[in-house]
Amino acid sequence: MKALAQGTSFITNLAKWISFSVLLAMVPLVTYFSISRSLGFPVIGDIEMVQFGMVVLIMGSLAYTESADAHISIGVLADRFPARVQMALDFLAQVLTILFCFIVCWAFIVKINFGQTSDLLNLSFVPFKIFLVICFVAWALEAWMKFIRRLEAYRSTAKK
C-alpha cells in the first residue's frame, strides 16, 4: 500500500508541475497573443496553442486538487445531515469519482486515433490524450487513497 501511495504521489506531483509550467508559459504567451491581435498582427495558431495549454493545465491539476481536498463542494444540504449520512455520501462520492475516472480513461484508450491532428497547426492529439489518461488515472488513485484513509478513520472511530 505504501508503494501505491508513493507512486500515486509521484504521478500527481509530476502532473502538478507540468500543469504549473504550462501556466507559467501561457501567461506571457496569451499576453503577447492579445497585444499582437489588437495591433492587427495575429499569431497563426494562437487559439489552438491556448486550447492545448488549457487541456494540460486543467488535466494536470485534477489529481493534485483531489489530494489537497480542494475540489469545490457545496454543503448546503449535505452539511445538515447526521455525521453517518455525511460519511456515506462522502464514500459514495469517492466511488463515483473513481468510476468516472476509469470510464473516461477507458473511453480515451478505446477511441484513440493516432492520425487525428489539430486543424491549423497539425499537432497530433495523441500526446495530449495519453497525458489525459495518465492524469485521470492519477485522479482515480488519489480518490482511492482518500477512500482508504476515510475508511480507516471510520473504522477507528467505530471501534471506540
Short mmCIF file of C-alpha atoms in Angstrom, two decimals:
data_model
loop_
_atom_site.label_atom_id
_atom_site.label_comp_id
_atom_site.label_asym_id
_atom_site.label_seq_id
_atom_site.Cartn_x
_atom_site.Cartn_y
_atom_site.Cartn_z
CA MET A 1 0.00 0.00 0.00
CA LYS A 2 2.90 2.34 0.77
CA ALA A 3 4.36 1.78 -2.70
CA LEU A 4 1.00 2.61 -4.27
CA ALA A 5 0.79 5.81 -2.23
CA GLN A 6 4.32 6.82 -3.23
CA GLY A 7 3.68 6.06 -6.90
CA THR A 8 0.43 7.97 -6.84
CA SER A 9 2.10 10.91 -5.13
CA PHE A 10 4.89 10.90 -7.74
CA ILE A 11 2.45 10.92 -10.67
CA THR A 12 0.34 13.60 -9.01
CA ASN A 13 3.33 15.85 -8.32
CA LEU A 14 4.71 15.35 -11.83
CA ALA A 15 1.35 16.28 -13.38
CA LYS A 16 1.08 19.24 -10.99
CA TRP A 17 4.47 20.62 -12.02
CA ILE A 18 3.76 20.09 -15.71
CA SER A 19 0.50 21.96 -15.24
CA PHE A 20 2.24 24.74 -13.32
CA SER A 21 4.91 25.06 -16.02
CA VAL A 22 2.26 25.33 -18.72
CA LEU A 23 0.51 28.03 -16.70
CA LEU A 24 3.75 30.00 -16.40
CA ALA A 25 4.28 29.72 -20.16
CA MET A 26 0.69 30.62 -21.01
CA VAL A 27 0.64 33.92 -19.12
CA PRO A 28 3.20 35.72 -21.32
CA LEU A 29 2.01 33.91 -24.44
CA VAL A 30 -1.62 34.96 -24.01
CA THR A 31 -0.47 38.50 -23.26
CA TYR A 32 1.61 38.52 -26.43
CA PHE A 33 -1.21 36.96 -28.48
CA SER A 34 -3.68 39.58 -27.20
CA ILE A 35 -1.38 42.52 -27.90
CA SER A 36 -0.40 41.28 -31.35
CA ARG A 37 -4.06 40.62 -32.25
CA SER A 38 -5.13 44.10 -31.10
CA LEU A 39 -2.31 45.64 -33.18
CA GLY A 40 -3.54 43.79 -36.26
CA PHE A 41 -0.83 41.12 -36.39
CA PRO A 42 -2.43 37.94 -35.00
CA VAL A 43 -0.28 34.89 -34.38
CA ILE A 44 -1.37 31.98 -36.51
CA GLY A 45 -2.46 29.08 -34.30
CA ASP A 46 -2.66 31.10 -31.09
CA ILE A 47 -6.11 29.82 -30.22
CA GLU A 48 -5.06 26.19 -30.73
CA MET A 49 -1.96 26.70 -28.56
CA VAL A 50 -4.08 28.15 -25.77
CA GLN A 51 -6.62 25.33 -26.09
CA PHE A 52 -3.90 22.67 -25.82
CA GLY A 53 -2.38 24.55 -22.91
CA MET A 54 -5.71 24.66 -21.11
CA VAL A 55 -6.13 20.90 -21.53
CA VAL A 56 -2.73 20.28 -19.96
CA LEU A 57 -3.37 22.87 -17.25
CA ILE A 58 -6.75 21.51 -16.20
CA MET A 59 -5.99 17.81 -16.53
CA GLY A 60 -2.67 18.16 -14.73
CA SER A 61 -4.29 19.78 -11.73
CA LEU A 62 -7.14 17.31 -11.14
CA ALA A 63 -5.17 14.74 -9.13
CA TYR A 64 -3.44 17.43 -7.09
CA THR A 65 -6.78 19.04 -6.31
CA GLU A 66 -8.08 15.67 -5.12
CA SER A 67 -5.01 15.05 -2.96
CA ALA A 68 -5.28 18.52 -1.40
CA ASP A 69 -9.04 18.02 -0.90
CA ALA A 70 -9.59 21.31 -2.68
CA HIS A 71 -12.42 20.44 -5.06
CA ILE A 72 -15.43 22.69 -4.86
CA SER A 73 -18.08 21.28 -2.59
CA ILE A 74 -21.48 22.67 -1.89
CA GLY A 75 -22.69 21.60 1.53
CA VAL A 76 -25.97 23.45 1.70
CA LEU A 77 -27.94 20.24 2.09
CA ALA A 78 -25.33 17.61 2.98
CA ASP A 79 -23.96 19.55 5.98
CA ARG A 80 -27.37 19.34 7.64
CA PHE A 81 -27.38 15.53 7.63
CA PRO A 82 -26.12 13.46 10.56
CA ALA A 83 -22.43 12.53 10.55
CA ARG A 84 -23.07 8.95 9.41
CA VAL A 85 -25.11 10.10 6.42
CA GLN A 86 -22.44 12.64 5.51
CA MET A 87 -19.81 9.91 5.68
CA ALA A 88 -21.93 7.64 3.48
CA LEU A 89 -22.31 10.45 0.95
CA ASP A 90 -18.54 11.03 1.03
CA PHE A 91 -17.92 7.33 0.37
CA LEU A 92 -20.44 7.38 -2.48
CA ALA A 93 -18.80 10.47 -3.97
CA GLN A 94 -15.37 8.81 -3.84
CA VAL A 95 -16.67 5.64 -5.51
CA LEU A 96 -18.40 7.65 -8.23
CA THR A 97 -15.24 9.70 -8.80
CA ILE A 98 -13.16 6.54 -9.20
CA LEU A 99 -15.74 5.03 -11.55
CA PHE A 100 -15.95 8.24 -13.61
CA CYS A 101 -12.16 8.45 -13.95
CA PHE A 102 -11.83 4.88 -15.16
CA ILE A 103 -14.71 5.27 -17.62
CA VAL A 104 -13.02 8.36 -19.08
CA CYS A 105 -9.69 6.50 -19.29
CA TRP A 106 -11.32 3.50 -20.95
CA ALA A 107 -13.12 5.71 -23.47
CA PHE A 108 -9.96 7.59 -24.42
CA ILE A 109 -7.90 4.40 -24.73
CA VAL A 110 -10.51 2.61 -26.83
CA LYS A 111 -11.24 5.59 -29.07
CA ILE A 112 -7.65 6.82 -29.56
CA ASN A 113 -6.98 7.82 -33.16
CA PHE A 114 -3.28 8.05 -33.94
CA GLY A 115 -3.90 10.00 -37.12
CA GLN A 116 -6.00 12.77 -35.57
CA THR A 117 -4.37 16.20 -35.63
CA SER A 118 -5.38 19.78 -34.97
CA ASP A 119 -6.80 21.77 -37.85
CA LEU A 120 -4.36 24.65 -38.14
CA LEU A 121 -1.04 23.61 -36.57
CA ASN A 122 -1.39 19.93 -37.47
CA LEU A 123 -0.40 18.88 -33.93
CA SER A 124 -1.12 15.27 -33.01
CA PHE A 125 -3.71 14.73 -30.30
CA VAL A 126 -2.05 11.51 -29.11
CA PRO A 127 0.38 13.02 -26.54
CA PHE A 128 -2.42 15.09 -25.06
CA LYS A 129 -4.76 12.09 -24.88
CA ILE A 130 -2.04 9.99 -23.22
CA PHE A 131 -1.44 12.80 -20.72
CA LEU A 132 -5.18 12.99 -20.12
CA VAL A 133 -5.37 9.25 -19.39
CA ILE A 134 -2.39 9.45 -17.02
CA CYS A 135 -3.98 12.39 -15.19
CA PHE A 136 -7.34 10.65 -14.84
CA VAL A 137 -5.62 7.51 -13.55
CA ALA A 138 -3.77 9.67 -11.02
CA TRP A 139 -7.06 11.32 -10.02
CA ALA A 140 -8.70 7.91 -9.56
CA LEU A 141 -5.74 6.70 -7.49
CA GLU A 142 -5.87 9.82 -5.31
CA ALA A 143 -9.59 9.27 -4.82
CA TRP A 144 -8.89 5.63 -3.94
CA MET A 145 -6.23 6.63 -1.41
CA LYS A 146 -8.65 9.13 0.14
CA PHE A 147 -11.35 6.45 0.25
CA ILE A 148 -8.99 4.08 2.08
CA ARG A 149 -7.93 6.80 4.56
CA ARG A 150 -11.56 7.70 5.28
CA LEU A 151 -12.49 4.04 5.68
CA GLU A 152 -9.65 3.55 8.17
CA ALA A 153 -10.71 6.68 10.06
CA TYR A 154 -14.30 5.42 10.14
CA ARG A 155 -13.20 2.03 11.44
CA SER A 156 -11.06 3.60 14.17
CA THR A 157 -13.95 5.82 15.34
CA ALA A 158 -16.42 2.92 15.17
CA LYS A 159 -14.24 0.83 17.49
CA LYS A 160 -14.30 3.50 20.21
#
